[in-house]
Tab-separated table of C-alpha atoms in Angstrom:
chain	number	residue	atom	x	y	z
A	5	MET	CA	-8.464	3.574	20.145
A	6	THR	CA	-9.890	3.111	16.656
A	7	VAL	CA	-9.536	-0.040	14.577
A	8	ASN	CA	-6.939	-0.002	11.803
A	9	MET	CA	-8.710	-1.006	8.604
A	10	ARG	CA	-7.373	-3.026	5.727
A	11	ASN	CA	-9.522	-1.508	3.001
A	12	ASP	CA	-9.331	2.208	2.273
A	13	GLY	CA	-12.566	2.024	0.301
A	14	GLN	CA	-14.401	0.672	3.325
A	15	VAL	CA	-13.117	3.443	5.572
A	16	GLY	CA	-14.102	5.975	2.924
A	17	MET	CA	-17.773	4.975	3.054
A	18	LEU	CA	-18.034	5.717	6.769
A	19	GLU	CA	-15.988	8.879	6.390
A	20	ASP	CA	-18.252	10.042	3.561
A	21	VAL	CA	-21.321	9.769	5.789
A	22	THR	CA	-19.441	11.517	8.595
A	23	ARG	CA	-18.638	14.423	6.275
A	24	ARG	CA	-22.278	14.722	5.272
A	25	LEU	CA	-23.303	14.850	8.930
A	26	ALA	CA	-20.901	17.676	9.771
A	27	GLY	CA	-23.518	20.385	9.204
A	28	HIS	CA	-25.553	19.540	12.311
A	29	THR	CA	-24.377	19.013	15.875
A	30	HIS	CA	-26.293	16.980	18.440
A	31	GLU	CA	-26.055	17.534	22.176
A	32	ILE	CA	-26.914	14.556	24.359
A	33	LYS	CA	-29.334	15.462	27.151
A	34	HIS	CA	-30.736	12.192	28.503
A	35	VAL	CA	-29.393	8.635	28.651
A	36	GLU	CA	-31.808	5.920	29.787
A	37	ALA	CA	-31.793	2.153	30.107
A	38	ILE	CA	-35.023	0.279	29.371
A	39	LEU	CA	-34.868	-3.202	30.852
A	40	LEU	CA	-37.454	-5.691	29.614
A	41	ARG	CA	-38.047	-9.231	30.921
A	42	ALA	CA	-40.589	-11.572	29.382
A	43	ARG	CA	-41.843	-14.756	31.006
A	44	ILE	CA	-41.661	-17.855	28.811
A	45	ASP	CA	-43.197	-21.288	29.202
A	46	VAL	CA	-40.368	-23.239	27.558
A	47	PRO	CA	-36.764	-22.427	28.595
A	48	VAL	CA	-34.244	-21.830	25.811
A	49	LYS	CA	-31.377	-24.301	26.215
A	50	THR	CA	-27.874	-24.185	24.774
A	51	SER	CA	-24.886	-26.440	25.362
A	52	PHE	CA	-23.514	-23.930	27.919
A	53	GLY	CA	-26.618	-22.598	29.709
A	54	THR	CA	-30.365	-22.098	29.870
A	55	MET	CA	-32.533	-18.985	29.586
A	56	TYR	CA	-35.580	-19.157	31.850
A	57	ASP	CA	-36.927	-15.798	30.700
A	58	ARG	CA	-36.211	-13.477	27.759
A	59	PRO	CA	-34.433	-10.215	28.612
A	60	ALA	CA	-33.717	-7.169	26.470
A	61	LEU	CA	-31.721	-4.079	27.426
A	62	LEU	CA	-32.492	-1.003	25.342
A	63	VAL	CA	-30.542	2.244	25.211
A	64	ARG	CA	-32.661	5.389	24.829
A	65	ILE	CA	-30.768	8.616	24.137
A	66	THR	CA	-32.421	12.012	23.694
A	67	ASP	CA	-30.683	15.093	22.325
A	68	ALA	CA	-31.263	18.737	23.235
A	69	ASP	CA	-33.812	19.122	20.416
A	70	GLY	CA	-35.869	16.166	21.636
A	71	CYS	CA	-34.764	13.717	18.954
A	72	VAL	CA	-34.650	10.162	20.326
A	73	GLY	CA	-32.584	7.150	19.290
A	74	HIS	CA	-32.716	3.537	20.445
A	75	GLY	CA	-30.150	0.746	20.521
A	76	GLU	CA	-29.898	-2.661	22.173
A	77	ILE	CA	-27.186	-4.222	24.335
A	78	TRP	CA	-26.683	-8.002	24.312
A	79	CYS	CA	-27.722	-9.310	27.744
A	80	ASN	CA	-28.793	-12.974	27.561
A	81	PHE	CA	-26.191	-14.258	30.044
A	82	PRO	CA	-25.591	-14.349	32.951
A	83	SER	CA	-29.159	-14.460	34.236
A	84	ARG	CA	-29.078	-10.958	35.749
A	85	GLY	CA	-26.430	-9.472	33.518
A	86	ALA	CA	-28.911	-6.979	32.067
A	87	GLU	CA	-29.291	-5.221	35.419
A	88	TYR	CA	-25.533	-4.860	35.748
A	89	LYS	CA	-25.168	-3.440	32.238
A	90	ALA	CA	-28.109	-1.072	32.753
A	91	SER	CA	-26.381	0.298	35.851
A	92	LEU	CA	-23.161	0.818	33.915
A	93	LEU	CA	-25.038	2.666	31.191
A	94	VAL	CA	-26.926	5.145	33.390
A	95	ASN	CA	-24.056	5.753	35.784
A	96	GLU	CA	-20.527	5.468	34.367
A	97	PHE	CA	-21.427	5.892	30.693
A	98	ALA	CA	-24.097	8.551	31.148
A	99	TYR	CA	-21.631	10.695	33.090
A	100	TRP	CA	-19.381	10.794	30.012
A	101	LEU	CA	-22.227	11.116	27.498
A	102	LYS	CA	-24.427	13.845	28.983
A	103	GLU	CA	-24.000	17.238	27.300
A	104	ARG	CA	-21.553	15.652	24.868
A	105	ARG	CA	-21.753	17.318	21.447
A	106	PHE	CA	-21.128	15.406	18.237
A	107	SER	CA	-21.884	15.380	14.533
A	108	SER	CA	-21.135	11.758	13.737
A	109	PRO	CA	-21.743	8.835	16.137
A	110	ALA	CA	-18.260	7.634	15.167
A	111	GLU	CA	-16.851	10.481	17.283
A	112	VAL	CA	-18.679	9.185	20.353
A	113	PHE	CA	-17.776	5.573	19.594
A	114	ASP	CA	-14.073	6.432	19.473
A	115	GLY	CA	-14.326	8.647	22.549
A	116	LEU	CA	-16.045	5.957	24.629
A	117	THR	CA	-13.628	3.270	23.447
A	118	THR	CA	-10.679	5.359	24.616
A	119	ALA	CA	-12.302	6.643	27.809
A	120	PHE	CA	-13.310	3.203	29.100
A	121	ALA	CA	-10.256	1.186	28.055
A	122	VAL	CA	-8.626	1.466	31.480
A	123	LEU	CA	-11.868	0.602	33.299
A	124	GLY	CA	-12.013	-2.559	31.206
A	125	LEU	CA	-8.581	-3.516	32.520
A	126	GLN	CA	-9.406	-2.469	36.065
A	127	THR	CA	-12.574	-4.563	36.207
A	128	ALA	CA	-11.220	-7.446	34.076
A	129	ASP	CA	-14.522	-7.057	32.229
A	130	PRO	CA	-13.761	-5.284	28.931
A	131	GLY	CA	-16.359	-7.302	27.025
A	132	THR	CA	-19.262	-5.861	29.003
A	133	LEU	CA	-18.034	-2.318	28.373
A	134	LEU	CA	-17.776	-3.033	24.637
A	135	GLN	CA	-21.372	-4.292	24.684
A	136	VAL	CA	-22.596	-1.052	26.265
A	137	ILE	CA	-20.658	0.992	23.719
A	138	ALA	CA	-22.220	-1.069	20.916
A	139	GLY	CA	-25.723	-0.290	22.190
A	140	VAL	CA	-24.959	3.413	22.540
A	141	ASP	CA	-23.571	3.502	18.994
A	142	GLN	CA	-26.775	1.965	17.611
A	143	ALA	CA	-28.888	4.528	19.456
A	144	LEU	CA	-26.858	7.458	18.135
A	145	TRP	CA	-27.002	6.267	14.520
A	146	ASP	CA	-30.757	5.776	14.954
A	147	MET	CA	-31.022	9.334	16.256
A	148	VAL	CA	-28.944	10.849	13.461
A	149	ALA	CA	-30.873	9.057	10.710
A	150	ARG	CA	-34.184	10.109	12.265
A	151	ARG	CA	-32.969	13.709	12.327
A	152	LYS	CA	-32.280	13.389	8.595
A	153	GLY	CA	-35.700	11.834	7.991
A	154	MET	CA	-34.074	8.719	6.516
A	155	ARG	CA	-33.940	5.038	7.212
A	156	LEU	CA	-30.498	4.129	8.498
A	157	CYS	CA	-29.559	1.931	5.542
A	158	ALA	CA	-30.479	4.778	3.194
A	159	LEU	CA	-28.162	7.107	5.102
A	160	PHE	CA	-25.348	4.789	3.972
A	161	GLY	CA	-26.604	4.602	0.406
A	162	ALA	CA	-28.277	1.189	0.587
A	163	PRO	CA	-31.859	0.999	-0.737
A	164	GLY	CA	-33.065	-1.278	2.071
A	165	ASP	CA	-35.809	-3.574	0.829
A	166	ALA	CA	-35.577	-6.957	2.552
A	167	VAL	CA	-32.996	-9.445	3.793
A	168	LYS	CA	-32.950	-13.223	3.658
A	169	ALA	CA	-33.455	-14.742	7.109
A	170	TYR	CA	-33.113	-18.072	8.853
A	171	ALA	CA	-34.927	-19.573	11.847
A	172	SER	CA	-32.627	-20.027	14.821
A	173	GLY	CA	-32.580	-21.171	18.440
A	174	ILE	CA	-33.865	-24.687	17.653
A	175	HIS	CA	-33.066	-27.304	20.303
A	176	PRO	CA	-32.583	-30.777	18.787
A	177	LYS	CA	-35.284	-32.292	21.026
A	178	GLU	CA	-37.745	-29.695	19.693
A	179	ALA	CA	-36.493	-29.716	16.107
A	180	ALA	CA	-39.594	-31.263	14.530
A	181	ASP	CA	-42.021	-28.787	16.118
A	182	ARG	CA	-39.805	-25.725	15.638
A	183	VAL	CA	-38.853	-26.456	12.035
A	184	ARG	CA	-42.496	-27.133	11.203
A	185	LEU	CA	-43.462	-23.799	12.803
A	186	ALA	CA	-40.672	-21.991	10.958
A	187	ARG	CA	-41.785	-23.458	7.640
A	188	GLU	CA	-45.341	-22.303	8.323
A	189	ARG	CA	-43.903	-18.808	8.810
A	190	GLU	CA	-42.226	-19.055	5.369
A	191	PHE	CA	-38.624	-19.486	6.511
A	192	THR	CA	-36.448	-21.388	4.056
A	193	ALA	CA	-33.351	-21.860	6.240
A	194	PHE	CA	-33.077	-23.396	9.706
A	195	LYS	CA	-30.375	-23.716	12.380
A	196	VAL	CA	-30.430	-26.495	14.974
A	197	LYS	CA	-28.326	-26.425	18.130
A	198	VAL	CA	-25.987	-29.362	18.757
A	199	GLY	CA	-23.509	-30.344	21.448
A	200	PHE	CA	-26.015	-32.251	23.604
A	201	GLY	CA	-24.605	-35.708	22.892
A	202	GLU	CA	-24.312	-37.764	19.726
A	203	ASP	CA	-27.716	-39.437	19.950
A	204	VAL	CA	-29.650	-36.254	20.739
A	205	ASP	CA	-27.862	-34.260	18.034
A	206	ARG	CA	-28.383	-36.905	15.366
A	207	ALA	CA	-32.059	-37.454	16.194
A	208	GLY	CA	-32.741	-33.702	16.078
A	209	LEU	CA	-31.120	-33.244	12.692
A	210	ALA	CA	-32.878	-36.314	11.305
A	211	SER	CA	-36.274	-34.925	12.330
A	212	ALA	CA	-35.404	-31.520	10.869
A	213	ARG	CA	-34.178	-32.976	7.565
A	214	GLU	CA	-37.406	-34.965	7.161
A	215	LEU	CA	-39.336	-31.676	7.024
A	216	ILE	CA	-37.195	-29.839	4.458
A	217	ASP	CA	-35.878	-30.482	0.962
A	218	GLU	CA	-33.028	-29.465	-1.329
A	219	ASN	CA	-34.491	-25.964	-1.664
A	220	HIS	CA	-33.941	-25.310	2.039
A	221	GLN	CA	-30.776	-24.719	4.074
A	222	LEU	CA	-29.903	-26.534	7.298
A	223	MET	CA	-27.201	-25.259	9.659
A	224	ILE	CA	-25.984	-26.362	13.090
A	225	ASP	CA	-24.618	-24.400	16.056
A	226	ALA	CA	-22.428	-26.106	18.671
A	227	ASN	CA	-22.159	-23.010	20.928
A	228	GLN	CA	-18.460	-23.752	21.619
A	229	ALA	CA	-19.301	-27.264	22.883
A	230	TRP	CA	-16.145	-29.118	21.796
A	231	THR	CA	-12.686	-28.567	23.203
A	232	SER	CA	-10.298	-29.760	20.479
A	233	PRO	CA	-10.182	-29.904	16.677
A	234	ARG	CA	-10.221	-33.708	16.784
A	235	GLN	CA	-13.275	-33.890	19.067
A	236	ALA	CA	-15.075	-31.305	16.949
A	237	ALA	CA	-14.183	-33.073	13.697
A	238	ASP	CA	-15.391	-36.435	14.995
A	239	ASN	CA	-18.779	-34.952	15.856
A	240	ILE	CA	-19.102	-32.840	12.702
A	241	ASN	CA	-18.217	-35.687	10.352
A	242	LYS	CA	-20.919	-37.854	11.917
A	243	LEU	CA	-23.478	-35.115	11.278
A	244	SER	CA	-22.295	-33.996	7.828
A	245	ARG	CA	-24.590	-36.491	6.072
A	246	PHE	CA	-27.529	-34.180	6.831
A	247	GLY	CA	-26.387	-31.696	4.167
A	248	LEU	CA	-25.213	-28.766	6.295
A	249	THR	CA	-24.648	-25.210	5.082
A	250	TRP	CA	-22.379	-24.513	8.050
A	251	ILE	CA	-21.226	-25.637	11.493
A	252	GLU	CA	-21.154	-22.705	13.904
A	253	GLU	CA	-18.723	-22.306	16.802
A	254	PRO	CA	-17.585	-25.942	17.052
A	255	LEU	CA	-14.572	-24.768	19.088
A	256	ARG	CA	-14.138	-22.180	21.819
A	257	ALA	CA	-14.033	-18.620	20.521
A	258	SER	CA	-10.565	-18.421	22.087
A	259	ALA	CA	-9.221	-21.190	19.821
A	260	THR	CA	-6.037	-20.281	17.968
A	261	GLU	CA	-5.751	-19.780	14.234
A	262	ARG	CA	-3.741	-22.998	14.117
A	263	GLN	CA	-6.599	-24.928	15.752
A	264	TRP	CA	-9.178	-23.506	13.333
A	265	GLN	CA	-6.983	-24.326	10.342
A	266	ALA	CA	-6.449	-27.860	11.653
A	267	LEU	CA	-10.191	-28.358	12.003
A	268	LYS	CA	-10.876	-27.074	8.494
A	269	LYS	CA	-8.589	-29.777	7.089
A	270	MET	CA	-10.519	-32.523	8.896
A	271	ILE	CA	-14.084	-31.620	7.860
A	272	SER	CA	-16.054	-30.845	4.718
A	273	VAL	CA	-18.712	-28.627	6.342
A	274	PRO	CA	-18.015	-24.851	6.087
A	275	LEU	CA	-17.162	-23.100	9.350
A	276	ALA	CA	-19.128	-20.209	10.857
A	277	GLY	CA	-18.003	-18.092	13.802
A	278	GLY	CA	-17.255	-14.651	15.169
A	279	GLU	CA	-20.194	-14.197	17.546
A	280	ASN	CA	-17.928	-14.298	20.606
A	281	VAL	CA	-14.654	-12.944	19.243
A	282	PRO	CA	-13.592	-10.517	22.002
A	283	THR	CA	-12.232	-7.458	20.145
A	284	LEU	CA	-12.756	-5.639	16.885
A	285	GLY	CA	-9.116	-6.294	16.044
A	286	ALA	CA	-9.755	-10.019	16.413
A	287	VAL	CA	-12.891	-9.789	14.243
A	288	ASP	CA	-10.847	-7.978	11.608
A	289	ALA	CA	-8.138	-10.665	11.774
A	290	CYS	CA	-10.706	-13.458	11.343
A	291	GLN	CA	-12.050	-11.675	8.285
A	292	ALA	CA	-8.606	-11.004	6.818
A	293	LYS	CA	-7.453	-14.607	7.314
A	294	GLU	CA	-10.797	-16.034	6.159
A	295	LEU	CA	-10.973	-18.398	9.125
A	296	PHE	CA	-14.729	-18.712	8.676
A	297	ALA	CA	-16.809	-19.127	5.534
A	298	PHE	CA	-19.583	-17.291	7.401
A	299	VAL	CA	-18.540	-14.593	9.869
A	300	GLN	CA	-21.035	-13.583	12.571
A	301	PRO	CA	-20.200	-10.677	14.897
A	302	ASP	CA	-23.096	-9.433	17.032
A	303	ILE	CA	-23.984	-5.727	16.741
A	304	GLY	CA	-25.024	-5.642	20.399
A	305	LYS	CA	-21.853	-7.323	21.658
A	306	ILE	CA	-19.141	-5.473	19.811
A	307	GLY	CA	-18.688	-2.572	17.448
A	308	GLY	CA	-22.230	-1.368	16.862
A	309	PHE	CA	-22.534	0.145	13.392
A	310	THR	CA	-19.336	2.188	13.552
A	311	GLY	CA	-16.922	-0.588	14.459
A	312	LEU	CA	-18.382	-3.265	12.211
A	313	LEU	CA	-18.731	-0.982	9.180
A	314	ARG	CA	-15.060	-0.108	9.518
A	315	ILE	CA	-14.274	-3.792	9.102
A	316	PHE	CA	-16.879	-5.031	6.652
A	317	GLY	CA	-17.405	-1.889	4.582
A	318	GLY	CA	-20.384	-1.697	2.260
A	319	ARG	CA	-21.684	-1.605	-1.270
A	320	ASP	CA	-19.223	1.090	-2.351
A	321	ALA	CA	-16.050	-0.609	-1.091
A	322	ALA	CA	-13.225	0.117	-3.531
A	323	GLN	CA	-11.486	-3.233	-3.153
A	324	PRO	CA	-12.838	-6.805	-3.122
A	325	LEU	CA	-13.819	-8.186	0.270
A	326	PRO	CA	-12.647	-11.573	1.545
A	327	LYS	CA	-14.715	-14.553	0.482
A	328	SER	CA	-16.360	-15.010	3.892
A	329	VAL	CA	-20.027	-14.034	4.074
A	330	PHE	CA	-21.317	-11.672	6.775
A	331	CYS	CA	-24.270	-13.199	8.680
A	332	PRO	CA	-24.932	-11.133	11.833
A	333	HIS	CA	-25.610	-13.021	15.037
A	334	TRP	CA	-28.669	-11.925	16.977
A	335	LEU	CA	-30.732	-13.619	19.682
A	336	GLY	CA	-32.393	-10.756	21.546
A	337	GLY	CA	-35.191	-8.218	21.125
A	338	MET	CA	-36.623	-6.303	18.197
A	339	VAL	CA	-34.353	-3.233	18.243
A	340	GLY	CA	-31.158	-5.243	17.842
A	341	LEU	CA	-32.781	-7.452	15.220
A	342	ALA	CA	-33.744	-4.401	13.155
A	343	ALA	CA	-30.260	-2.919	13.624
A	344	SER	CA	-28.756	-6.204	12.388
A	345	ALA	CA	-31.021	-6.143	9.335
A	346	HIS	CA	-29.895	-2.604	8.467
A	347	LEU	CA	-26.238	-3.533	8.931
A	348	LEU	CA	-26.628	-6.586	6.706
A	349	THR	CA	-28.269	-4.406	4.057
A	350	VAL	CA	-25.509	-1.792	4.168
A	351	ILE	CA	-22.772	-4.414	3.976
A	352	GLY	CA	-24.293	-5.908	0.879
A	353	ASP	CA	-27.163	-8.312	1.631
A	354	ALA	CA	-25.177	-11.441	0.733
A	355	GLY	CA	-25.697	-13.183	4.065
A	356	LEU	CA	-28.602	-14.256	6.231
A	357	LEU	CA	-30.302	-12.563	9.184
A	358	GLU	CA	-30.649	-14.714	12.306
A	359	VAL	CA	-34.204	-14.783	13.689
A	360	ASP	CA	-34.895	-16.721	16.870
A	361	ILE	CA	-37.964	-18.926	16.404
A	362	ASN	CA	-38.614	-19.391	20.144
A	363	ASP	CA	-41.402	-17.430	21.813
A	364	ASN	CA	-40.354	-13.892	22.722
A	365	PRO	CA	-42.840	-10.967	22.835
A	366	ILE	CA	-39.941	-8.505	23.034
A	367	ARG	CA	-38.936	-9.605	19.542
A	368	GLU	CA	-42.444	-10.020	18.168
A	369	SER	CA	-44.556	-7.225	19.710
A	370	LEU	CA	-42.299	-4.334	20.765
A	371	ALA	CA	-43.296	-2.305	17.695
A	372	ASN	CA	-45.251	-2.570	14.475
A	373	TRP	CA	-42.750	-4.631	12.492
A	374	ASP	CA	-43.624	-8.037	11.122
A	375	VAL	CA	-40.546	-10.241	11.558
A	376	ARG	CA	-41.992	-13.111	9.522
A	377	PRO	CA	-40.632	-13.657	6.006
A	378	SER	CA	-43.002	-12.439	3.323
A	379	ARG	CA	-41.423	-13.770	0.129
A	380	GLY	CA	-38.614	-16.162	-0.655
A	381	GLY	CA	-37.592	-16.395	2.979
A	382	ARG	CA	-36.907	-12.640	3.118
A	383	ILE	CA	-37.946	-10.226	5.876
A	384	GLU	CA	-38.768	-6.650	4.936
A	385	LEU	CA	-36.925	-3.949	6.850
A	386	PRO	CA	-38.940	-1.615	9.103
A	387	GLU	CA	-40.452	1.288	7.190
A	388	ASP	CA	-39.854	4.061	9.732
A	389	ASP	CA	-36.836	6.360	9.863
A	390	GLY	CA	-33.627	5.393	11.606
A	391	ILE	CA	-33.425	1.777	12.688
A	392	GLY	CA	-37.193	1.892	12.407
A	393	ILE	CA	-38.277	0.731	15.870
A	394	THR	CA	-40.033	2.954	18.419
A	395	PRO	CA	-40.608	0.753	21.482
A	396	ASP	CA	-44.225	0.487	22.618
A	397	LEU	CA	-43.754	-0.060	26.335
A	398	ALA	CA	-47.495	-0.102	26.997
A	399	ALA	CA	-47.805	-3.027	24.596
A	400	MET	CA	-45.013	-4.778	26.449
A	401	LYS	CA	-46.897	-4.520	29.722
A	402	GLU	CA	-50.024	-5.846	28.016
A	403	HIS	CA	-47.993	-8.907	27.010
A	404	GLY	CA	-46.880	-9.449	30.591
A	405	VAL	CA	-43.379	-8.101	30.026
A	406	HIS	CA	-41.811	-6.480	33.089
A	407	VAL	CA	-40.532	-2.971	32.208
A	408	THR	CA	-37.921	-1.071	34.205
A	409	ILE	CA	-36.660	2.365	33.141
A	410	MET	CA	-33.430	3.700	34.633
A	411	PRO	CA	-33.069	6.266	35.989
A	412	GLY	CA	-36.638	5.837	37.258
């Protein structure tokens, strides 16, 4: 089923693009999964788990005329979740997609959402299916924009210059080294993970704050570490002296509105969340109720372009948006990062793009796109058509990245 929107102007923007695409029909011929795994020397640790390598799961869809589009499915956890999702893509989803004709990717998004709703119930795994749909949606919008000879943001009427970014994925025990590296790369905003214990959290933020000044932003991410508003508030209030722009996911994503509102009354630091909200309806409700000052759905976890644009609209929205700022979550490879940058641009470029500062050749070397800020902490969007990323799999192998293409 489709998501019921609150803002007719927002729906109109997507419908306008759909009308302009009606003159050409695509027929899907090939659906492939490209699974990438990069070895890393330093594991990436969060309060809930550790990544011992860096995976990326790309969707590659080719139409009958040979036009190709790429998207990316979130696949960081569990450790072999990417293989499972790749199998779903090239088996269950490909069966529905092959020889499917469409003008707008929104048609396919709605069709897949309806077709796989029962399987989500049957498997008790609807989130994984939504992630696959999100990757497919990215690939189809990439394909359509390439067919038009346009960058994706331009297809939606956004000029697409650059977006402000922040350095992410910083463990508190590595805060000094990572923040120093991020500053050398011209980042002006930094996010440190917390939830590892009071002493570790405080020491990490102290070392980060020593390296930045009032012209920089410092955020923290608890990765759902605390179980109650009181526990979260106690921890946040002890860390608030470090001058925080936001505290991200201090509670479980399943926390009730009442719990979030209770927490807001106990702290002075703005809340950020939405990365792990399970449905588009729930994302829409968070936005409507302004639960978070910074709202962070992940384009590879839920919605893709179609679903998230229906909620957040764009530059031409007829009515004012809620006060919360859209800051897309992303902690994967280059395709999803570029897709997030385009989405942020279309929605209005008020928020920040998350860029993982940990080593990851899949993010840094998959294509010819420099993901380092060039001016004022802003990263320029890729110059090529569509999302702007054409994966260089030979380069991946040269960097020691294991590449698997399904079907082989």
